[in-house]
């Protein structure tokens, strides 16, 4: 059995077929939902008549993005147990959302976060700033989705990176333009179940396949070795580091010398020329790539041992990621929009509870692919394609038709992930743009969707070098530093003022996105400054809260009128029939 | 949860529509009232007292409800923080935990990759139950009045 490196084994047909099927099905479900989309209101929030179970699956479907499907496994494979905090944070974010935001937000009856800001603070200014932040977070979050699409199509069908980006970009624009949110609700819940089975079934089969001794090695901390004869093609020049004397077969160039045949590399660093291939026998050690941490030892198997950027401060990294993901979830515009489709505050809570169960179940699986990949397909370390481990592993482990079919299944799941998350994001971005800049009609919504989709595709072509999970983590950090303080203070603190909200949004959101942008552009100072820039949430979130509160306290004269009534609407149970709560809510139980 | 409530007359019920404008609004209404004719003044005075009554009730309601709900949310949050927030510190302080295995699975993986999720769900379920109970108690209290 030879490791499948890229396409060319005749298996891409299955993967492509699966991708086409999922895409077609998502569009068909969307078009079916189109029959219900008649007015702007139903277009945007599905008329608030979505029952909790369906809504929870839709929220989960929208939430589980390329980062969850592909990125987590890649990070675990590369950096080890420390990356397990990401999915924990992604899930725990819903607990925080449930505790502080879900029911009050639904009761205030706003369509979007910009509506919430305007309704709570009576300020068109806060509304405009919020809209800008929605577009900012939405775009940051859209890029990794499109990037994941590029990676996936490249892995299953051998197409260039840009092709996947453009194809998924086009599909989501069409989906959103024909259906709006209503259709997206149906698509999203459908896509959630595809994603869960596409990651769960292969993971369980792979683990069952390995039972016994091999399973015990899954957690071994020794350096990864090849488990089967493997040929690694390196398409670009690669600097490798050999820890001890290692035998290797070479066809190509090493340090500029043409080599063909087996040789022994002494300890040291070597440059392998582009187009060379290295072959290894079972049991031979995997050379590490210079600049990447070794996937072994305590650094890999410790939950606080992140050996990457800011490596001197793994504990800071963990807490900053936790803070960003805990508090960022509530600030994701496409997720918040979905809470308005609950019937009332009670349903909003129940929906959130179901979401916790659904995504918690999903997150059991992706990290397993990371550990399996380290053991069974370590060639990905050399090729720098750990991002595709979820897609490639079934074929490597099973081979034959079983491997092809499972490979096709995960490809379908990955595609479901991009389609669902990016559709939801595009609805939010287009909603914000059309609601505030254009004339609030369905036609403008479609125009905005087309515009935003095109811009995102353009930017998506530029972010190929970044791990998609890291990109998503940054979107969370910006959300946690802007909308989280706005929501939490807006819901629980009567003294919030429009100037305070604007100051907090600009300070937190602005500084967090500046730090992220600097890191993306390659500004990476060592030591603490580097750690603080790469994971800004730990400082930008407290800063945003402090700014919002301080400026509010200094501008108490502009506390909006009727703040008590507004707060009552958000917190009073539906039973009391407080005026201002959504009129459509069903008669409360036991109130006849 | 204290707030500058001095001049914030507010409509909270379905019928209320008169709202004063910020600090000093009540005084201004009073001034306008005293300038008006007798009959109208009487009517206005009635409206005003009704409004003030509503505002006072609204304030009390809001304060007690907010306090109860916030206390509940913060209690669950504290429980959650002590369970999960302290975990990174525990792993750093007791490095040997990293090597501990249960049924062949390393303890950190078992904790972060598996056990966290049911615990999060149970915490959330506990909160939903208690929050609905708080709201029902509150609604009972209001309806009794």
XYZ file of C-alpha atoms in Angstrom:
737
model
C 0.000 0.000 0.000
C 1.403 3.351 -0.983
C 0.334 6.594 0.576
C -1.991 8.420 -1.761
C -0.310 11.731 -2.295
C -2.599 14.012 -4.186
C -4.770 12.638 -6.916
C -3.832 10.399 -9.755
C -4.983 7.064 -8.409
C -8.199 7.040 -10.378
C -10.195 7.699 -7.229
C -11.069 11.310 -7.874
C -14.218 10.231 -9.712
C -15.875 9.190 -6.458
C -14.808 12.299 -4.621
C -16.024 14.546 -7.425
C -19.296 12.667 -7.652
C -19.863 13.131 -3.914
C -19.057 16.830 -4.116
C -21.420 17.340 -7.045
C -24.178 15.402 -5.274
C -23.921 17.437 -2.077
C -23.826 20.701 -3.953
C -26.811 19.730 -6.096
C -28.757 18.540 -3.081
C -28.047 21.728 -1.149
C -29.213 23.849 -4.072
C -32.316 21.682 -4.532
C -33.260 21.924 -0.865
C -32.656 25.652 -1.105
C -34.880 25.984 -4.151
C -37.609 23.986 -2.390
C -37.512 26.440 0.492
C -37.749 29.270 -2.016
C -41.453 28.643 -2.397
C -41.877 30.028 1.127
C -39.701 33.072 0.714
C -42.042 35.867 -0.284
C -41.290 38.977 1.743
C -38.089 40.568 2.981
C -38.949 39.450 6.486
C -39.359 35.796 5.617
C -36.334 36.055 3.384
C -34.150 37.171 6.246
C -35.398 35.317 9.279
C -37.611 32.546 8.013
C -40.661 34.249 9.515
C -39.736 33.013 12.983
C -41.670 29.809 12.604
C -38.864 27.310 12.762
C -39.289 24.679 15.502
C -36.350 24.243 17.965
C -35.130 20.831 16.733
C -34.914 21.984 13.110
C -33.458 25.295 14.149
C -30.828 23.626 16.350
C -29.683 21.410 13.483
C -29.593 24.483 11.241
C -27.514 26.448 13.772
C -25.131 23.517 14.163
C -24.971 23.065 10.406
C -24.149 26.695 9.968
C -21.614 26.683 12.783
C -19.576 23.591 11.887
C -17.373 25.065 9.248
C -14.324 24.039 7.290
C -12.312 24.868 10.387
C -14.129 22.236 12.399
C -14.243 19.676 9.648
C -10.665 19.923 8.341
C -8.763 22.417 10.480
C -8.979 20.795 13.909
C -7.615 17.456 12.711
C -4.798 19.273 10.916
C -3.864 21.269 14.014
C -3.949 18.224 16.293
C -1.767 16.306 13.857
C 0.707 19.157 13.666
C 0.755 20.591 17.165
C -0.802 17.961 19.392
C -3.128 17.928 22.365
C -3.026 21.674 22.996
C -5.271 22.086 19.946
C -8.037 20.133 21.685
C -8.934 23.409 23.393
C -10.276 24.816 20.130
C -13.288 22.470 19.804
C -13.858 22.700 23.560
C -14.062 26.471 23.216
C -16.256 26.289 20.121
C -18.768 24.219 22.079
C -18.533 26.075 25.376
C -19.265 29.292 23.503
C -22.871 28.109 23.281
C -23.094 27.667 27.038
C -22.027 31.292 27.511
C -24.450 32.349 24.788
C -27.226 30.434 26.553
C -26.429 31.946 29.957
C -26.106 35.564 28.920
C -27.728 36.200 25.582
C -30.101 33.642 24.024
C -33.519 34.341 25.565
C -33.228 38.145 26.065
C -31.914 38.628 22.561
C -34.797 36.717 21.039
C -37.354 38.608 23.123
C -36.144 41.984 21.990
C -37.263 40.877 18.528
C -34.552 42.401 16.373
C -33.619 40.904 13.012
C -29.881 41.426 13.138
C -27.272 42.557 15.621
C -27.445 46.014 14.066
C -31.194 46.035 14.844
C -30.409 45.076 18.417
C -27.905 47.888 18.728
C -30.296 50.450 17.292
C -33.324 49.235 19.236
C -31.541 49.080 22.569
C -29.662 52.360 22.236
C -31.926 54.407 19.938
C -28.909 55.296 17.902
C -28.483 55.015 14.129
C -24.785 55.682 14.708
C -24.303 52.518 16.760
C -26.263 50.714 14.091
C -23.908 51.788 11.335
C -20.806 50.863 13.336
C -22.344 47.459 14.118
C -23.082 46.906 10.468
C -19.476 47.597 9.592
C -18.336 45.115 12.258
C -20.766 42.484 10.885
C -19.199 42.857 7.456
C -15.691 42.722 8.975
C -16.266 39.561 11.043
C -18.288 37.930 8.279
C -15.530 38.474 5.741
C -12.790 37.239 8.084
C -14.879 34.116 8.635
C -15.756 33.638 4.976
C -12.117 33.493 3.853
C -11.182 30.229 5.610
C -14.338 28.595 4.237
C -13.389 29.418 0.676
C -9.788 28.448 1.405
C -10.989 25.063 2.698
C -12.941 24.588 -0.517
C -9.797 25.212 -2.531
C -7.850 22.673 -0.452
C -10.610 20.064 -0.681
C -11.125 20.177 -4.414
C -7.353 20.077 -4.838
C -7.147 16.969 -2.649
C -10.066 15.049 -4.153
C -9.862 16.119 -7.787
C -6.442 17.634 -8.313
C -7.809 20.992 -9.397
C -5.779 24.148 -8.700
C -6.500 25.967 -5.416
C -8.295 28.889 -7.078
C -10.787 26.569 -8.767
C -12.340 25.349 -5.508
C -12.474 28.886 -4.150
C -14.319 30.171 -7.205
C -16.702 27.194 -7.472
C -17.848 27.325 -3.851
C -18.055 31.104 -4.039
C -20.359 30.846 -7.040
C -22.525 28.127 -5.468
C -23.150 30.043 -2.250
C -23.982 33.241 -4.098
C -26.528 31.350 -6.207
C -27.924 29.574 -3.140
C -28.362 32.775 -1.173
C -29.687 34.733 -4.127
C -32.395 32.199 -4.956
C -33.437 31.326 -1.428
C -32.389 33.724 1.289
C -32.537 32.583 4.882
C -35.624 30.446 4.653
C -34.086 28.082 2.175
C -30.853 28.265 4.091
C -32.632 26.956 7.188
C -33.615 23.798 5.346
C -30.196 23.451 3.706
C -28.377 24.021 6.967
C -30.147 21.331 8.944
C -29.768 18.925 6.037
C -26.063 19.717 5.771
C -25.523 19.220 9.509
C -26.529 15.569 9.285
C -24.329 15.074 6.233
C -21.394 16.552 8.112
C -21.952 14.469 11.243
C -22.144 11.198 9.313
C -19.287 12.160 7.016
C -16.913 12.621 9.937
C -18.373 10.149 12.445
C -18.723 7.059 10.281
C -15.171 7.107 8.829
C -13.690 7.921 12.247
C -15.435 4.960 13.875
C -14.504 2.619 11.029
C -10.874 3.762 11.126
C -10.609 3.238 14.871
C -12.314 -0.168 14.622
C -9.927 -1.076 11.803
C -6.987 -0.313 14.076
C -8.156 -2.050 17.217
C -5.530 -3.783 19.296
C -1.846 -2.937 19.321
C -2.023 -0.221 16.675
C -4.586 1.628 18.751
C -2.196 1.679 21.692
C 0.428 3.333 19.481
C -2.024 6.082 18.606
C -0.981 8.010 21.704
C 2.699 7.135 21.613
C 4.926 10.146 22.226
C 7.856 8.802 20.231
C 8.737 10.437 16.927
C 6.428 9.420 14.058
C 7.666 6.678 11.743
C 6.310 5.410 8.448
C 3.939 2.489 8.936
C 4.087 1.300 5.344
C 6.304 1.821 2.274
C 5.809 5.440 1.276
C 6.932 7.630 -1.583
C 6.750 11.362 -0.898
C 6.748 13.774 -3.835
C 7.886 17.263 -2.916
C 6.590 19.794 -5.423
C 8.489 22.718 -3.890
C 11.989 22.942 -2.345
C 11.820 21.697 1.258
C 14.320 22.005 4.089
C 14.295 18.899 6.227
C 15.993 18.095 9.496
C 17.265 14.617 10.332
C 17.471 13.873 14.035
C 19.605 10.728 13.895
C 21.103 8.791 10.998
C 18.253 7.982 8.660
C 18.188 5.766 5.602
C 16.107 7.120 2.736
C 15.568 6.509 -0.957
C 16.017 9.637 -3.063
C 15.153 10.450 -6.650
C 15.976 14.077 -7.338
C 18.246 16.646 -5.697
C 19.589 16.947 -2.170
C 21.585 20.082 -1.352
C 21.900 20.656 -5.084
C 23.358 17.209 -5.886
C 21.390 14.872 -8.118
C 20.785 11.566 -6.344
C 19.040 8.391 -7.441
C 18.940 5.465 -5.032
C 19.027 4.704 -1.338
C 21.377 6.566 0.929
C 21.889 7.289 4.619
C 21.455 10.863 5.808
C 23.576 11.843 8.788
C 22.130 14.072 11.494
C 21.685 17.590 10.161
C 19.719 19.783 7.765
C 19.222 19.181 4.066
C 17.512 20.982 1.246
C 15.483 18.699 -0.982
C 15.020 20.124 -4.472
C 11.635 20.776 -6.053
C 10.206 17.784 -7.891
C 12.264 15.299 -5.880
C 10.753 12.247 -4.286
C 11.832 10.532 -1.101
C 10.966 6.918 -0.385
C 10.811 5.307 3.023
C 10.412 1.754 4.305
C 8.187 0.786 7.216
C 9.648 1.778 10.559
C 11.877 4.512 9.172
C 11.693 7.843 10.959
C 9.924 10.830 9.434
C 12.337 13.745 8.951
C 10.907 16.966 10.314
C 10.533 20.085 8.212
C 12.696 22.975 9.369
C 10.577 25.577 11.127
C 7.879 23.145 12.152
C 7.698 21.706 15.657
C 8.338 17.969 15.921
C 5.111 15.999 16.308
C 6.428 13.987 19.208
C 7.421 14.115 22.834
C 5.846 16.105 25.643
C 5.233 19.116 23.428
C 2.834 17.087 21.312
C 1.085 15.106 24.018
C 0.636 17.837 26.617
C -2.590 19.886 26.633
C -0.560 22.968 27.558
C 2.455 22.432 25.355
C 1.737 24.367 22.170
C 5.100 24.334 20.456
C 4.293 26.859 17.729
C 4.167 30.648 17.628
C 4.614 32.346 20.967
C 5.852 28.973 22.133
C 7.313 30.447 25.279
C 3.789 31.125 26.536
C 1.599 28.080 25.974
C -0.625 28.893 28.941
C -1.303 32.363 27.542
C -2.135 30.771 24.203
C -4.619 28.376 25.806
C -6.396 31.040 27.827
C -6.522 33.489 24.950
C -8.021 30.867 22.633
C -10.532 29.903 25.324
C -11.550 33.524 25.886
C -11.925 34.167 22.147
C -14.008 31.060 21.518
C -16.116 31.282 24.693
C -17.083 34.877 24.035
C -16.745 34.984 20.272
C -19.548 32.544 19.514
C -22.241 34.986 20.611
C -20.742 37.657 18.376
C -20.829 35.694 15.127
C -23.372 37.488 12.957
C -24.570 34.417 11.065
C -25.240 32.517 14.287
C -27.044 35.393 15.991
C -29.286 35.860 12.980
C -30.492 32.331 13.475
C -31.695 33.002 17.015
C -34.297 35.390 15.700
C -35.964 32.479 13.945
C -36.959 30.982 17.294
C -40.557 31.529 18.285
C -39.768 33.069 21.663
C -37.176 33.303 24.403
C -37.970 29.872 25.823
C -37.550 28.274 22.418
C -34.272 30.149 22.001
C -32.972 28.489 25.179
C -34.149 25.042 24.166
C -32.630 25.448 20.735
C -29.281 26.362 22.285
C -29.408 23.305 24.532
C -29.942 21.025 21.528
C -27.128 22.789 19.674
C -24.758 21.955 22.545
C -25.638 18.277 22.222
C -25.308 18.229 18.431
C -21.977 20.005 18.102
C -20.549 18.285 21.204
C -21.256 14.983 19.459
C -19.601 16.207 16.280
C -16.415 17.372 18.009
C -15.667 13.903 19.369
C -14.432 12.929 15.908
C -12.162 15.491 14.160
C -9.267 15.266 16.667
C -9.187 11.484 16.185
C -8.229 12.061 12.545
C -5.281 14.144 13.737
C -3.897 11.367 15.934
C -4.558 8.738 13.250
C -2.882 10.885 10.604
C 0.287 11.254 12.660
C 0.540 7.489 12.875
C -0.645 6.442 9.423
C 0.117 9.236 6.999
C 3.131 11.160 8.376
C 4.197 11.999 4.822
C 1.803 14.947 5.141
C 4.316 16.578 7.509
C 6.829 16.622 4.679
C 4.462 17.812 1.969
C 2.939 20.454 4.268
C -0.541 19.099 3.528
C -1.720 18.237 7.028
C -4.751 20.387 6.122
C -6.018 17.513 3.962
C -5.532 14.735 6.534
C -9.263 14.163 7.030
C -9.736 13.824 3.282
C -6.768 11.578 2.563
C -6.708 9.246 5.551
C -9.584 6.895 4.587
C -7.889 6.037 1.298
C -4.518 5.504 2.991
C -5.891 3.232 5.699
C -8.401 1.227 3.718
C -7.391 1.371 0.086
C -9.593 -0.191 -2.581
C -13.235 0.606 -3.078
C -13.913 0.990 0.674
C -11.251 3.664 0.883
C -12.608 5.415 -2.190
C -16.158 5.479 -0.875
C -15.147 6.687 2.573
C -12.909 9.271 0.958
C -15.854 10.437 -1.115
C -17.990 10.623 2.030
C -15.553 12.904 3.876
C -15.161 15.040 0.759
C -18.935 15.428 0.699
C -18.919 16.371 4.389
C -16.181 18.929 3.876
C -18.119 20.467 1.028
C -21.233 20.524 3.142
C -19.188 22.428 5.721
C -18.118 25.188 3.335
C -21.502 25.487 1.703
C -23.456 25.805 4.928
C -21.189 28.171 6.810
C -20.459 30.406 3.872
C -24.121 30.621 2.868
C -25.026 31.718 6.378
C -22.225 34.252 6.462
C -23.204 35.630 3.099
C -26.828 36.046 4.214
C -25.603 38.059 7.215
C -23.195 40.218 5.267
C -25.710 40.844 2.491
C -28.417 41.496 5.088
C -26.265 44.096 6.824
C -25.255 45.758 3.564
C -28.708 45.819 1.974
C -30.538 46.741 5.172
C -28.350 49.719 5.896
C -26.913 50.903 2.634
C -29.589 49.978 0.135
C -33.362 50.208 0.183
C -34.248 47.072 2.142
C -35.779 45.230 -0.755
C -35.236 41.639 -1.794
C -33.547 42.784 -4.980
C -30.979 44.819 -3.063
C -30.351 41.879 -0.774
C -29.471 39.812 -3.835
C -27.269 42.533 -5.239
C -25.426 42.809 -1.924
C -24.975 39.025 -1.807
C -23.429 39.048 -5.262
C -21.139 41.926 -4.350
C -19.975 40.488 -1.019
C -19.506 37.030 -2.525
C -17.268 38.378 -5.287
C -15.103 40.344 -2.866
C -14.726 37.301 -0.605
C -13.684 35.072 -3.502
C -11.021 37.617 -4.444
C -9.627 37.711 -0.920
C -10.012 33.939 -0.541
C -7.416 33.457 -3.254
C -4.859 35.216 -1.042
C -5.150 33.240 2.200
C -3.929 29.839 0.987
C -0.903 29.732 3.334
C -2.914 29.936 6.579
C -4.406 27.079 8.573
C -8.137 27.529 8.240
C -8.736 26.887 11.919
C -6.323 29.650 12.860
C -8.143 32.031 10.488
C -11.460 31.142 12.072
C -9.953 31.566 15.534
C -9.111 35.144 14.581
C -12.677 35.850 13.478
C -13.767 34.643 16.923
C -11.254 36.940 18.599
C -12.644 39.959 16.736
C -16.240 38.980 17.526
C -15.374 38.491 21.197
C -13.766 41.926 21.294
C -16.667 43.781 19.698
C -20.155 42.258 19.754
C -19.717 40.299 22.967
C -19.370 43.420 25.148
C -22.163 45.133 23.196
C -24.546 42.234 23.758
C -23.654 41.441 27.353
C -23.713 45.057 28.515
C -26.727 45.883 26.360
C -28.723 43.057 27.887
C -27.629 43.322 31.514
C -26.448 46.883 32.156
C -28.867 49.792 32.048
C -26.227 52.491 31.974
C -24.843 51.608 28.560
C -24.854 54.650 26.273
C -24.459 55.019 22.488
C -21.059 56.767 22.772
C -19.876 54.000 25.107
C -21.017 51.293 22.699
C -19.352 52.934 19.714
C -16.104 53.520 21.635
C -16.024 49.889 22.803
C -16.815 48.478 19.364
C -14.152 50.568 17.684
C -11.478 49.996 20.336
C -11.992 46.246 20.780
C -12.901 45.299 17.234
C -10.368 47.692 15.724
C -7.378 46.648 17.831
C -8.167 42.930 17.592
C -8.463 43.054 13.819
C -5.316 45.186 13.565
C -3.391 42.568 15.574
C -4.785 39.779 13.391
C -4.006 41.660 10.201
C -0.445 42.330 11.361
C 0.076 38.622 12.076
C -1.389 37.701 8.679
C 0.936 40.120 6.941
C 3.907 38.519 8.629
C 4.598 40.904 11.521
C 5.766 38.354 14.076
C 7.984 39.748 16.806
C 9.382 37.218 19.253
C 8.507 36.723 22.900
C 5.534 38.384 24.516
C 4.756 40.931 21.753
C 4.456 38.059 19.272
C 2.207 36.051 21.579
C 0.018 39.104 22.247
C -0.345 39.883 18.546
C -1.042 36.312 17.442
C -3.774 35.760 20.045
C -5.224 39.183 20.854
C -8.405 38.121 22.689
C -6.805 37.947 26.139
C -6.171 41.692 26.117
C -8.620 43.040 23.537
C -11.755 41.608 25.199
C -11.136 43.149 28.648
C -10.107 46.373 26.904
C -13.357 46.478 24.930
C -15.476 45.887 28.055
C -13.558 48.516 30.022
C -13.804 51.108 27.265
C -17.507 50.522 26.756
C -18.217 50.860 30.478
C -15.928 53.821 31.153
C -17.189 55.888 28.233
C -20.784 55.010 29.171
C -20.233 56.196 32.732
C -18.788 59.441 31.411
C -21.767 60.020 29.106
C -24.682 59.117 31.378
C -26.614 62.036 29.919
C -27.191 60.029 26.775
C -28.669 56.927 28.360
C -31.523 56.189 25.942
C -35.116 56.896 26.910
C -37.316 54.100 28.088
C -34.403 51.927 29.053
C -36.422 50.215 31.797
C -39.144 49.211 29.338
C -36.543 47.935 26.905
C -34.884 45.824 29.547
C -38.260 44.504 30.712
C -39.074 43.367 27.193
C -35.835 41.403 27.081
C -36.103 39.759 30.465
C -39.797 39.314 31.242
C -41.177 35.832 30.659
C -43.583 35.516 27.709
C -46.390 34.581 30.121
C -46.678 38.193 31.265
C -47.360 39.393 27.715
C -45.177 42.443 27.978
C -45.828 44.761 25.056
C -42.956 44.937 22.626
C -42.130 41.272 22.677
C -42.657 39.628 19.352
C -46.386 39.506 18.541
C -46.154 36.170 16.764
C -45.202 34.151 19.804
C -47.494 31.244 20.524
C -49.822 31.270 23.555
C -47.725 30.206 26.543
C -48.459 26.815 28.027
C -50.663 26.766 31.113
C -51.987 30.219 30.476
C -55.420 29.338 29.169
C -27.335 46.988 38.612
C -27.932 50.456 39.935
C -28.846 53.066 37.412
C -29.460 56.741 37.001
C -33.222 56.603 37.079
C -34.014 60.106 38.272
C -35.941 61.490 35.348
C -36.682 58.408 33.365
C -40.409 58.174 33.162
C -41.176 55.276 30.953
C -44.017 53.397 29.416
C -43.852 49.735 30.162
C -47.332 48.407 29.533
C -49.360 48.079 26.389
C -51.345 51.229 27.124
C -48.464 53.520 28.030
C -47.375 55.813 25.257
C -46.308 59.032 26.929
C -42.608 59.071 27.564
C -40.652 61.916 29.113
C -37.429 63.073 27.580
C -34.455 62.277 29.748
C -33.471 63.953 33.016
C -35.890 66.621 34.159
C -38.669 65.331 31.959
C -41.068 64.837 34.827
C -40.548 68.421 35.944
C -41.144 69.709 32.467
C -44.398 67.796 32.209
C -45.356 69.270 35.584
C -44.625 72.757 34.322
C -46.700 72.201 31.239
C -49.471 70.763 33.328
C -49.627 73.754 35.683
C -49.920 76.057 32.710
C -52.886 74.239 31.257
C -56.568 74.686 32.022
C -58.074 73.160 35.170
C -59.874 70.226 33.577
C -56.966 69.311 31.427
C -54.638 69.637 34.372
C -56.667 67.158 36.352
C -56.643 64.701 33.497
C -52.932 65.143 33.005
C -52.256 64.732 36.720
C -54.086 61.427 36.667
C -52.150 60.296 33.656
C -48.918 61.340 35.246
C -49.482 59.499 38.482
C -50.490 56.437 36.497
C -47.336 56.769 34.500
C -45.155 57.235 37.538
C -46.790 54.278 39.147
C -46.072 52.173 36.096
C -42.513 53.349 36.039
C -42.000 52.571 39.691
C -43.469 49.119 39.259
C -41.429 48.608 36.126
C -38.291 49.559 37.983
C -38.957 47.227 40.857
C -39.932 44.403 38.552
C -36.927 44.848 36.384
C -34.521 45.127 39.262
C -35.674 41.944 40.961
C -35.963 39.979 37.735
C -32.603 41.132 36.420
C -30.976 40.361 39.716
C -32.433 36.860 39.894
C -31.587 35.968 36.321
C -28.123 37.459 36.442
C -27.383 35.706 39.722
C -28.427 32.387 38.196
C -26.375 32.925 35.028
C -23.316 33.947 37.041
C -23.655 30.962 39.368
C -23.655 28.533 36.449
C -20.839 30.523 34.856
C -18.789 30.243 38.053
C -19.432 26.512 38.194
C -18.359 26.208 34.577
C -15.282 28.377 35.096
C -14.150 26.378 38.083
C -14.581 23.120 36.149
C -13.037 24.136 32.838
C -11.235 27.427 33.414
C -8.945 25.904 36.001
C -8.125 22.879 33.875
C -5.130 24.360 31.989
C -3.585 25.368 35.327
C -4.180 21.894 36.722
C -2.446 20.331 33.731
C 0.513 22.677 34.116
C 0.756 22.186 37.880
C 0.506 18.415 37.694
C 2.511 17.539 34.584
C 2.341 13.847 35.388
C -1.375 13.888 34.552
C -0.351 14.056 30.892
C 0.987 10.513 31.063
C -1.912 9.002 32.972
C -4.010 6.625 30.883
C -7.483 5.247 31.364
C -8.380 2.278 29.134
C -5.394 3.143 26.967
C -6.517 6.740 26.349
C -4.387 9.564 27.806
C -6.215 11.512 30.507
C -5.936 14.929 28.766
C -7.545 13.490 25.629
C -10.269 11.817 27.652
C -10.976 15.063 29.492
C -10.781 17.519 26.572
C -11.781 15.256 23.722
C -14.696 13.430 25.347
C -15.832 14.243 28.893
C -16.061 18.008 28.454
C -19.034 17.697 26.104
C -21.533 15.842 28.316
C -20.547 18.121 31.202
C -21.274 21.219 29.120
C -24.635 19.777 28.119
C -25.604 18.948 31.700
C -24.655 22.427 32.896
C -26.759 23.938 30.113
C -29.734 21.732 30.965
C -29.490 22.678 34.612
C -29.501 26.340 33.645
C -32.497 26.052 31.318
C -34.510 24.344 34.040
C -33.581 26.891 36.712
C -34.068 29.878 34.413
C -37.568 28.764 33.461
C -38.340 28.164 37.118
C -37.152 31.660 37.998
C -39.353 33.128 35.286
C -42.373 31.142 36.403
C -41.899 32.211 40.022
C -41.580 35.789 38.873
C -44.684 35.608 36.704
C -46.640 34.069 39.589
C -45.548 36.926 41.814
C -46.594 39.578 39.299
C -49.951 37.977 38.558
C -50.748 37.729 42.260
C -50.464 41.509 42.624
